[in-house]
Coordinates of C-alpha atoms and ligand atoms in Angstrom, one line a residue:
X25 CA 96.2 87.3 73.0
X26 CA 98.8 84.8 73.4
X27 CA 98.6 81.1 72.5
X28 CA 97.4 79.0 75.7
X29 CA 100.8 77.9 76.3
X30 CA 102.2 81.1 76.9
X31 CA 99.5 82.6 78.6
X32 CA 99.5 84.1 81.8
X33 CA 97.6 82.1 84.5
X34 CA 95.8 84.9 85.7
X35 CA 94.4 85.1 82.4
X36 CA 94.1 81.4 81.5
X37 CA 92.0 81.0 85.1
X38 CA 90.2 83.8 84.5
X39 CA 89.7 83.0 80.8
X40 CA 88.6 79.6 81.7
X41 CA 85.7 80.5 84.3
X42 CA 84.1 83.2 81.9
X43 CA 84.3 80.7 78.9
X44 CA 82.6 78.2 81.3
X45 CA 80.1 80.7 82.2
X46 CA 79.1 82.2 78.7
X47 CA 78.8 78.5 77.8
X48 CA 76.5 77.7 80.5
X49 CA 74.2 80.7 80.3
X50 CA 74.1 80.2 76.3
X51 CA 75.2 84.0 76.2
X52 CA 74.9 85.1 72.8
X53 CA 77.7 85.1 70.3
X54 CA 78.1 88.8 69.9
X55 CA 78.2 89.2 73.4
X56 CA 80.5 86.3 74.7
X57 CA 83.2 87.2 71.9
X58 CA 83.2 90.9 73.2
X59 CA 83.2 90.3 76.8
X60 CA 86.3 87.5 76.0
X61 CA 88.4 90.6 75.1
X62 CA 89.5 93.9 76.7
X63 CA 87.8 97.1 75.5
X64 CA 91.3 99.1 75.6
X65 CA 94.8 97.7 76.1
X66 CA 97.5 100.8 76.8
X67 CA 101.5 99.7 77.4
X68 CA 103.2 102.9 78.4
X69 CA 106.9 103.5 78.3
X70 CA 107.9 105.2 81.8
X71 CA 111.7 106.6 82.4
X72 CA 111.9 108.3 85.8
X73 CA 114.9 109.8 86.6
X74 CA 115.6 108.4 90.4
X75 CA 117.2 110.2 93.2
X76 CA 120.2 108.3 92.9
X77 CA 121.0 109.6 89.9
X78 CA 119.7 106.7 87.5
X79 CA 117.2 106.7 85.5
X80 CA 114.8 103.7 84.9
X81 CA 113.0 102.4 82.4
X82 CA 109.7 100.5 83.2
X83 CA 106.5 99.6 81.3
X84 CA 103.2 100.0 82.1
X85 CA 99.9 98.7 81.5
X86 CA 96.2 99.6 82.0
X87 CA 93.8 97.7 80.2
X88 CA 90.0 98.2 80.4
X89 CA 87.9 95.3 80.1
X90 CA 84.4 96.2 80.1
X91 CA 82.8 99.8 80.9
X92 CA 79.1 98.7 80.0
X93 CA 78.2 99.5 83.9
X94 CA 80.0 102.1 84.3
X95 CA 84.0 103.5 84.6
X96 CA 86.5 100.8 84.7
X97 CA 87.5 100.4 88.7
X98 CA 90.2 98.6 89.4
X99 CA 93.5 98.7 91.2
X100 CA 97.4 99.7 90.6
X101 CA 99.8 96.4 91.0
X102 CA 103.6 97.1 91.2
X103 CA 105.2 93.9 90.9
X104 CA 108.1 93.1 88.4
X105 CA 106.4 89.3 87.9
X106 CA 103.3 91.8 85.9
X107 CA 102.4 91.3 82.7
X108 CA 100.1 92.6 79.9
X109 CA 98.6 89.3 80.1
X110 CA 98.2 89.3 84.1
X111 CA 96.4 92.8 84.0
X112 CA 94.0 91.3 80.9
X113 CA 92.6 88.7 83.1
X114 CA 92.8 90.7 86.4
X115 CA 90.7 93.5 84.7
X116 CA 88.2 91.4 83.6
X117 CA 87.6 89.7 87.2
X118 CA 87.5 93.0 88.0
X119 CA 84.1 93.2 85.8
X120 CA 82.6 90.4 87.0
X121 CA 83.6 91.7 91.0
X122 CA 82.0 95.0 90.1
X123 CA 78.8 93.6 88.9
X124 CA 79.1 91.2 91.5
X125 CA 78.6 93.5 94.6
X126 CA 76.7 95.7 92.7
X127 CA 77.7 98.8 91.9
X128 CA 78.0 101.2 88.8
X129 CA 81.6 100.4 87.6
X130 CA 83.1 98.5 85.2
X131 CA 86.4 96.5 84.9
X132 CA 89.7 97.6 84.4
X133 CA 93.7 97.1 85.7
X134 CA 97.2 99.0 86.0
X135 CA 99.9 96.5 86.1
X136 CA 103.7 98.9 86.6
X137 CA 106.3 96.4 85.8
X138 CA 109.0 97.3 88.9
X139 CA 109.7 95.6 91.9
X140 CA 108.9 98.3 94.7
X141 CA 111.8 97.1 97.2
X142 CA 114.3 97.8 94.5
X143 CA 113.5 101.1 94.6
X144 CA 115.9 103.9 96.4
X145 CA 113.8 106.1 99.0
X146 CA 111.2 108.5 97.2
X147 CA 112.0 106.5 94.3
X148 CA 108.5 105.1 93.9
X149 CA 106.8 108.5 94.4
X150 CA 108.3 109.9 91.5
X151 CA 107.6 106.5 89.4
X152 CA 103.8 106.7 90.4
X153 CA 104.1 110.5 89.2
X154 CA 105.7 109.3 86.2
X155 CA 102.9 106.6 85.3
X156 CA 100.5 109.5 86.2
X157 CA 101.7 112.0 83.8
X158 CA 102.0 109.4 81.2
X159 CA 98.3 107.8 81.5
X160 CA 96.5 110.9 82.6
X161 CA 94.3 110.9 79.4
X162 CA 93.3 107.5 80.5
X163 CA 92.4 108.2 84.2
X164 CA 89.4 109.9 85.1
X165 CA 85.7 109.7 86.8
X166 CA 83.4 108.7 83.6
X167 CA 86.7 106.6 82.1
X168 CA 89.0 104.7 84.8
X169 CA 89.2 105.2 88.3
X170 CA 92.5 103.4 90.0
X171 CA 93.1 102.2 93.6
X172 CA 95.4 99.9 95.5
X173 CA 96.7 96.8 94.8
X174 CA 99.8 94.7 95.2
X175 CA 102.7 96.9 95.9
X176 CA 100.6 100.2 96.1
X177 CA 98.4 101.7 98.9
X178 CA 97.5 104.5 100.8
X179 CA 100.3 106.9 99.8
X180 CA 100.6 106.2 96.2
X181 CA 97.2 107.1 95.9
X182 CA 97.4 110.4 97.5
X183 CA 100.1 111.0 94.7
X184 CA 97.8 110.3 92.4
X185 CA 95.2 112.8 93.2
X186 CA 97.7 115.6 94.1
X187 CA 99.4 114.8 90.6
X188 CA 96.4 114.8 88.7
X189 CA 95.4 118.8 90.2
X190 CA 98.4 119.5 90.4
X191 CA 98.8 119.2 86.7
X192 CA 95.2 120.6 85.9
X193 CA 96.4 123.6 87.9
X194 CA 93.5 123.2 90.5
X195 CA 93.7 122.6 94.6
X196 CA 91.3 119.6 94.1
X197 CA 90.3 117.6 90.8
X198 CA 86.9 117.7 89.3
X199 CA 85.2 114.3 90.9
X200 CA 86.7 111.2 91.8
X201 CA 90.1 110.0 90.0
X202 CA 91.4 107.0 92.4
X203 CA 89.8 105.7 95.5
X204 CA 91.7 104.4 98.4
X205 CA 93.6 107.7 99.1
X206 CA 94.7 108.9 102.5
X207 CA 91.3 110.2 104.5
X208 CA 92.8 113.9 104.6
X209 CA 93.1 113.9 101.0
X210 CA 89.1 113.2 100.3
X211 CA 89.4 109.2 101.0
X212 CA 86.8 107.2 103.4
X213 CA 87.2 106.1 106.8
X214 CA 87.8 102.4 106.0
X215 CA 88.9 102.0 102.7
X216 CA 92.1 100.7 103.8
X217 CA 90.4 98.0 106.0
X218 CA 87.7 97.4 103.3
X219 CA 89.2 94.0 101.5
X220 CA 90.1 92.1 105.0
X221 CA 86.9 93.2 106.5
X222 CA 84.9 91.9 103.3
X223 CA 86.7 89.1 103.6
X224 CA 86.0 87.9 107.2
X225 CA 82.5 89.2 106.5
X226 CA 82.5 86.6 104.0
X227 CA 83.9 83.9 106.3
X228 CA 81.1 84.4 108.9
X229 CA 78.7 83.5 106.4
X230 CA 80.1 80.8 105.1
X231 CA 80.6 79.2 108.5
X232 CA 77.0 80.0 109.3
X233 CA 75.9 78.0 106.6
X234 CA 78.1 75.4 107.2
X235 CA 77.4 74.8 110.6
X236 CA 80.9 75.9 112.2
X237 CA 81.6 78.2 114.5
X238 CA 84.6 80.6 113.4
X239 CA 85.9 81.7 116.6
X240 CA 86.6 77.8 116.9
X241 CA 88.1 77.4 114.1
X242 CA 92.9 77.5 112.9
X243 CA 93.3 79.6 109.4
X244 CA 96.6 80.2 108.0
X245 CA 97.2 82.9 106.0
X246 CA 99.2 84.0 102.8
X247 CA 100.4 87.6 102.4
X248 CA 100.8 89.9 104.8
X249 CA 99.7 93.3 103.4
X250 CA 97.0 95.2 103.0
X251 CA 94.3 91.9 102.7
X252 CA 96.0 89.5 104.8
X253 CA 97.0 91.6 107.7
X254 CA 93.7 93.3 108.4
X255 CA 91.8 89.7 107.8
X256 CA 94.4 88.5 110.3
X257 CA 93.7 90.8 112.6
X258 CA 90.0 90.7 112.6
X259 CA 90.0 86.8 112.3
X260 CA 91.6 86.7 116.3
X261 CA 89.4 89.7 117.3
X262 CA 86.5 86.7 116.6
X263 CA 88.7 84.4 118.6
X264 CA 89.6 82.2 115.5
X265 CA 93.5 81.4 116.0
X266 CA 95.9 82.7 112.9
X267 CA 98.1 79.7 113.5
X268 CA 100.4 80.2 110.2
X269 CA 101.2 83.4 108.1
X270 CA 103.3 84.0 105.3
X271 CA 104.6 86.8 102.7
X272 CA 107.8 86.7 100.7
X273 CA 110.3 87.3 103.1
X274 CA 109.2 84.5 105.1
X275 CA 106.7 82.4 107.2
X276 CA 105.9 81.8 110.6
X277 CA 103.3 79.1 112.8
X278 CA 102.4 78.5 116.3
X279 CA 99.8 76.0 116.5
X280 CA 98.4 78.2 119.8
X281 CA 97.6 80.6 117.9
X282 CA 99.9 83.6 116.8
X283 CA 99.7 87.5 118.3
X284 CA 98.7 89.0 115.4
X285 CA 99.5 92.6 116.8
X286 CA 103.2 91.7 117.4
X287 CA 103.2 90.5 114.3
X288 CA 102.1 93.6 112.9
X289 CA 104.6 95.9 115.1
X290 CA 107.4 93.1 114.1
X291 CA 106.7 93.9 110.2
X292 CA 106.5 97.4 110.3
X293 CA 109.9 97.6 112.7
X294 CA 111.6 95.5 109.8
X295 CA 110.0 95.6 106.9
X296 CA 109.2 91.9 106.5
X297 CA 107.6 88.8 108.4
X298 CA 110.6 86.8 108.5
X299 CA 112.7 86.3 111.6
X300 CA 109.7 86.9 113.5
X301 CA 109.8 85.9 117.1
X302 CA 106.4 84.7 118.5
X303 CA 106.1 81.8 116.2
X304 CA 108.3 78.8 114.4
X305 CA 110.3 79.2 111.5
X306 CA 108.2 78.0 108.2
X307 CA 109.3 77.7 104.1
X308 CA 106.3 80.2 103.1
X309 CA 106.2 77.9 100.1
X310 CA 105.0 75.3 102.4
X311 CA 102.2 77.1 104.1
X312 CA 99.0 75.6 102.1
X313 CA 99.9 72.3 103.8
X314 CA 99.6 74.1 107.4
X315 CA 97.1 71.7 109.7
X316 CA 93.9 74.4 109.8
X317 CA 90.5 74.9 108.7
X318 CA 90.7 77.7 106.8
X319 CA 93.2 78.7 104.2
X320 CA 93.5 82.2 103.2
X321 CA 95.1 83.0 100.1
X322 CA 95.9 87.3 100.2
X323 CA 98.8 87.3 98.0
X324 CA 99.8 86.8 94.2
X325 CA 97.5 85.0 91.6
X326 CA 98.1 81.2 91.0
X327 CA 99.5 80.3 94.3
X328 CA 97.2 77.4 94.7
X329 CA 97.7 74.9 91.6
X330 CA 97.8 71.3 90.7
X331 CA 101.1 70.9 92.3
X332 CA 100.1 72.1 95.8
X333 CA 96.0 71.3 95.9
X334 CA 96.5 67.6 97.3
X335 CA 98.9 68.7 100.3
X336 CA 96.0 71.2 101.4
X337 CA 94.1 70.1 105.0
X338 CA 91.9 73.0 105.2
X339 CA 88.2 72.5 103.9
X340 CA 87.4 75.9 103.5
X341 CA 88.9 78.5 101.3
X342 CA 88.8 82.2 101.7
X343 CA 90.2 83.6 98.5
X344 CA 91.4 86.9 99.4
X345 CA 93.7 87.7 96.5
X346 CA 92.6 87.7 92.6
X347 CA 92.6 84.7 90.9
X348 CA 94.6 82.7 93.8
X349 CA 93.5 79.2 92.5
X350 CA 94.2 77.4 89.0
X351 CA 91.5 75.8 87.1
X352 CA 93.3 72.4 87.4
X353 CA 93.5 73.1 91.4
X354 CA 90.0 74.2 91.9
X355 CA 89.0 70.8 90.3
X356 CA 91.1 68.7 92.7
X357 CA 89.8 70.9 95.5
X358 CA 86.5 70.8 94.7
X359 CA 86.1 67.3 94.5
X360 CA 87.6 66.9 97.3
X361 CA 84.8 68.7 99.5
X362 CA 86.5 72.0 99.7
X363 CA 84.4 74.9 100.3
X364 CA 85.2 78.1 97.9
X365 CA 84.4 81.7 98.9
X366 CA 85.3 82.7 95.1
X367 CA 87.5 85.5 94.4
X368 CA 84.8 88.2 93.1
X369 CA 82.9 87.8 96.1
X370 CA 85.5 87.0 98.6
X371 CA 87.4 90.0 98.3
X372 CA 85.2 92.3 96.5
X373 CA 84.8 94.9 100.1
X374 CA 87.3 96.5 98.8
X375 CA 85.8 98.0 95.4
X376 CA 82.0 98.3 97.3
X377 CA 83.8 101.0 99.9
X378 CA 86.0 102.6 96.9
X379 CA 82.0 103.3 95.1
X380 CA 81.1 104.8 98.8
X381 CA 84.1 106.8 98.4
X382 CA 83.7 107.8 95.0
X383 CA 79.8 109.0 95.8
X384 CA 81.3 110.4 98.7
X385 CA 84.2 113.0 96.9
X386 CA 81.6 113.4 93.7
X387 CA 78.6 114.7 96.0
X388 CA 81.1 116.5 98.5
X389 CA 80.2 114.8 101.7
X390 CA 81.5 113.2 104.5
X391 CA 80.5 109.7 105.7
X392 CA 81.7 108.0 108.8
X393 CA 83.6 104.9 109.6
X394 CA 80.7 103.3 111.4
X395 CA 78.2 103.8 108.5
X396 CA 80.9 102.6 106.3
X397 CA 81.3 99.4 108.2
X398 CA 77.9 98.3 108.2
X399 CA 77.2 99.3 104.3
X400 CA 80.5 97.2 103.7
X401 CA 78.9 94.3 106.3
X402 CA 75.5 94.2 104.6
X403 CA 76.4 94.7 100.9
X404 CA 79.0 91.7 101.8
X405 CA 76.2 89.6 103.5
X406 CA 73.5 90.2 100.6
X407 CA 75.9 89.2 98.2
X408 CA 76.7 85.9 99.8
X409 CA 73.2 85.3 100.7
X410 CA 72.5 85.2 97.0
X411 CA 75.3 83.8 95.3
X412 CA 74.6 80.7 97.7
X413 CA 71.3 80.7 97.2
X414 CA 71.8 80.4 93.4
X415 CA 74.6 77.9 93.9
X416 CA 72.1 75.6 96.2
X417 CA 68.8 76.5 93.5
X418 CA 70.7 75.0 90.7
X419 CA 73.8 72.6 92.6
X420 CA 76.4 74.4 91.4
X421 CA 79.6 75.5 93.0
X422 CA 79.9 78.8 94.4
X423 CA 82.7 80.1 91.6
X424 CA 80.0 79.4 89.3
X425 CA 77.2 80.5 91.3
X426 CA 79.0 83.6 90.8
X427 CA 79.9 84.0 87.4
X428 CA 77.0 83.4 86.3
X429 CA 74.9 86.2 88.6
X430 CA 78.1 88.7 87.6
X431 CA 78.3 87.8 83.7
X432 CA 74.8 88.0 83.3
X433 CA 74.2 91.6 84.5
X434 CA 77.1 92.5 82.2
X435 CA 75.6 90.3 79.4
X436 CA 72.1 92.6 80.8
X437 CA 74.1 96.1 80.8
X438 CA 75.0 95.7 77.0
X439 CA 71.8 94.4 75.5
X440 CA 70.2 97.5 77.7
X441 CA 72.9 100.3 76.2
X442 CA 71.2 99.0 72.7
X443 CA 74.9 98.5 71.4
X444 CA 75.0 96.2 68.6
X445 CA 78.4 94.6 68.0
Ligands
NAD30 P1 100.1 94.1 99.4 O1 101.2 94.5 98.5 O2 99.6 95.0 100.5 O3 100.6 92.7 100.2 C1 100.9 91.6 99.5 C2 101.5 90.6 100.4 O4 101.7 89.3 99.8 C3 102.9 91.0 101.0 O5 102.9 90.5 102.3 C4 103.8 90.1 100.1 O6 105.1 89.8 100.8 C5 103.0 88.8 100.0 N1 103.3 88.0 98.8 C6 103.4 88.3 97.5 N2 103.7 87.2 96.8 C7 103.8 86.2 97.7 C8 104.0 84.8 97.6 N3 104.3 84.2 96.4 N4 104.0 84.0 98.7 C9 103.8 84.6 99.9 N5 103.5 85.9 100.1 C10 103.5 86.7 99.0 O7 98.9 93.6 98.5 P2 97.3 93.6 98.9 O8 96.7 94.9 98.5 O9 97.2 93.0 100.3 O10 96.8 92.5 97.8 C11 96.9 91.1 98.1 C12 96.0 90.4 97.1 O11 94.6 90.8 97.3 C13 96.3 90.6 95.6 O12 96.0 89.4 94.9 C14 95.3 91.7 95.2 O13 95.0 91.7 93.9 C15 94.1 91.3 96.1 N6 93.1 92.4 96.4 C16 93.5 93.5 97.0 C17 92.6 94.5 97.2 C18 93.0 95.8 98.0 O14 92.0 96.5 98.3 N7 94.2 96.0 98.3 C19 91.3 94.3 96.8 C20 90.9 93.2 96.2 C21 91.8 92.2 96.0

C-alpha cells in the first residue's frame, strides 16, 4: 500500500474510518491487521482491438477485500481517474455495506482504467468482453459477483453474463455471475432503481427523526446517473423540490424547483446535463454551496473535502456515492451540526436488491417489482432504525454508528469460520 501521501482518498477515508472503528471496538490484533488489507489484489492487462481499427491498452483491477460472509459483491467502475488504490478502499466499504444491510456477501471492486466517452460506438462492448475473458477465473457465484458502477450499467452487465456462457459453451451460466443485468437476461425488476430508491428510503427516515418534513424540504444533487437521477426523480414524486443538479458536463438550478423528467428526456436527447433549458446555468464545481436542505452527493469519491465543507448550507447529507466525503470534511461538517446518512447505509439498496437477485437466478424463480420494492423499503428502514439507535445508545455519529455495527459482524464472521491468522 502506498505511503499516506500518495494514497488514494478513497482509500485514505476509507482507511481512516475502519482504523477508527477497530480502535474503538478494541478489535483484536489478528483481526484488525487482516481486515486493513485486501484478501486478493489482481491488475490485468486488457488490449481490445476497437472498431476503428486501434487497439487499446487499458488496465484493470479487481481486488477482493474480505469474503468471510460470503462472495465478494461489488460493482464495475469505468473511469480513467481509477486506481488500484481507489478500488482497495472501495472494496473494502463494500464489506462493511454488505454486512451492513445484511446479507451473505463479502467485499470486493473492479476498477477498468478508460474513460467510457472516449470510446468509438461498440467500443466499450468489446472492452467489457475483453476484461471478461481476462478475469473469468476470478468471477463467479461462491468467488466474486460484479455489478454496476460508475460508467457501467445495465447493458454491460448483460455482456457479462452472455460472455461468461458463451465461453462455457452453455445458453445460461451455472448460478449467479453479475447482478444488475437487463430483466430478460435473468435480472430483477428494480435493480436498476435500487441505489436511488435506498437512498430516498434513507432520507424519509432521517427526516422522521429529525422532525422535517421532506416533501418541504430544496436538495441539490451531484451526478446525474444511475443514483442521482432516480433519487431525483423520486425526491419530487414526494414533493421535495430538486432545485440544483449537476454531473460533468455541467450544472443547472431553479430555485422553484426543477422538472426532473425534462431533465431526464434533455440528458438522454444529448448525452449530458449541460445546456439544459428549464433551469440557470451553474459551474457544477460550485454546486455544494447551492441554498438547500439537503445535499446529495451521487457521483465520484472525495467530492466533499476540507476545501468545499465551509461553503455547504445544507444540514443534511445524503451520501449517495462511495466514500463522497474526506475525513478532514466530515470533521468540519460534523461539528458544524450536519446530519450524515453515511455511505454504507445511504446507498447500500443497491447491493440488498443485487442478493434478491442473486437468490432469485440461483433458485430459478421469478420475483416481482412490488415485492422487490417493499423488501428494498424495509431492509432500508431496519437498517436505519438500528444504526441510529446505536448512534443515540452510545452518542456517537451515524458514520460510526455504522462501522462499528458492520465491522463487528465481519470481526464476528472470522472468529465464527475458526480461521486463525
Ligand atoms: P453513473 O456512471 O451512472 O453516473 C455518474 C454521474 O456522476 C454522471 O452523471 C457523471 O457525469 C457524474 N459525475 C462524475 N464525476 C463528477 C464530478 N466530479 N462532478 C459532478 N458530476 C460528476 O454512476 P452511478 O452508478 O450513478 O454511481 C454514482 C455513485 O454512486 C458512485 O460513487 C458509485 O460508486 C455509487 N454507487 C452506485 C451504485 C449503483 O447501483 N450504481 C450502488 C452504490 C453506490
Amino acid at each position: 500500500m502506498q505511503s499516506e501521501s500518495t494514497q488514494d482518498a478513497v482509500l485514505r477515508t476509507a482507511m481512516h474510518n475502519y482504523e477508527a472503528t477497530a480502535e474503538r471496538l478494541g478489535l483484536p490484533d489478528a483481526i484488525a491487521r487482516r481486515l486493513a488489507h485486501p484478501k486478493e489484489m489482481i491488475t490485468l492487462q486488457l488490449h481490445p482491438a476497437m472498431p476503428d481499427g486501434r487497439l487499446l491498452d487499458v488496465q484493470a483491477h479487481v481486488v477482493r477485500h474480505c469474503d468471510a460472509l460470503g462472495p465478494a459483491k461489488g460493482g464495475i467502475r469505468m473511469d480513467a481517474a481509477v486506481t488500484r488504490d481507489m478500488v482497495t478502499g472501495l472494496s473494502m466499504e463494500m464489506t462493511w455495506k454488505t454486512a451492513l444491510i445484511g446479507v451473505p456477501f463479502g467485499g470486493g471492486k473492479t476498477g477498468i482504467v478508460c474513460n467510457p466517452g472516449e470510446l468509438p460506438p461498440d467500443g466499450k462492448e468489446i472492452l467489457i468482453r475483453s476484461f471478461v475473458r481476462a478475469a473469468r477465473r476470478h468471477i463467479g457465484p461462491e468467488i466474486y459477483v460484479p455489478a454496476p458502477d460508475m460508467g457501467t450499467g445495465q447493458k454491460e452487465m448483460g455482456f457479462i453474463r452472455d460472455c461468461i456462457s458463451y465461453s462455457d459453451g452453455i445458453a445460461i451460466p451455472r448460478g449467479c455471475f453479475v447482478t444488475g443485468k437487463p430483466v430478460i437476461l435473468g435480472g430483477i425488476r428494480g435493480r436498476r432503481e435500487a441505489t436511488g430508491r435506498g437512498v430516498v428510503a434513507a432520507l424519509e427516515c432521517a427526516c422522521r427523526h429529525l422532525g422535517r418534513d421532506l416533501s418541504r424540504l430544496t436538495v441539490a444533487v451531484q451526478g446525474f446517473g444511475n443514483v442521482g437521477a432516480v433519487a431525483a426523480r423520486e425526491l419530487q414524486q414526494r414533493g421535495a423540490k430538486v432545485v440544483a443538479v449537476a454531473d460533468l458536463t455541467g450544472g443547472t438550478h431553479k430555485a422553484s424547483g426543477l422538472d426532473i423528467a425534462a431533465l431526464e428526456r434533455h440528458v438522454a436527447q444529448t448525452g449530458k446535463l449541460a445546456n439544459f433549458a428549464g433551469g440557470d446555468e451553474i459551474d457544477p464545481a460550485r454546486l455544494h454551496e447551492t441554498e438547500c436542505d439537503i445535499l446529495l452527493p451521487a457521483a465520484a469519491g472525495s467530492t466533499i473535502h476540507a476545501g468545499n465543507a465551509a461553503g455547504i448550507k445544507a444540514r443534511i447529507i445524503a451520501e449517495g456515492a462511495n466514500a463522497p466525503v474526506t475525513p478532514e470534511a466530515d470533521k468540519i461538517l460534523s461539528e458544524a451540526g450536519v446530519f450524515f446518512i453515511p455511505d454504507i447505509l445511504c446507498n447500500a439498496g443497491g447491493v440488498f436488491v443485487s442478493y434478491l437477485e442473486y437468490t432469485q437466478e440461483t433458485q430459478r424463480e421469478q420475483m416481482e417489482k412490488a415485492e422487490v420494492e417493499a423488501r428494498l423499503h424495509e431492509r432500508m428502514e431496519t437498517a436505519f432504525q438500528e444504526v441510529l439507535t446505536y448512534s443515540l445508545e452510545k452518542n456517537m455519529p451515524m458514520r460510526a454508528a455504522a462501522m462499528d455495527i458492520a465491522v463487528r459482524r465481519v470481526a464476528e464472521a472470522i472468529t465464527a469460520r475458526g480461521i486463525h491468522p
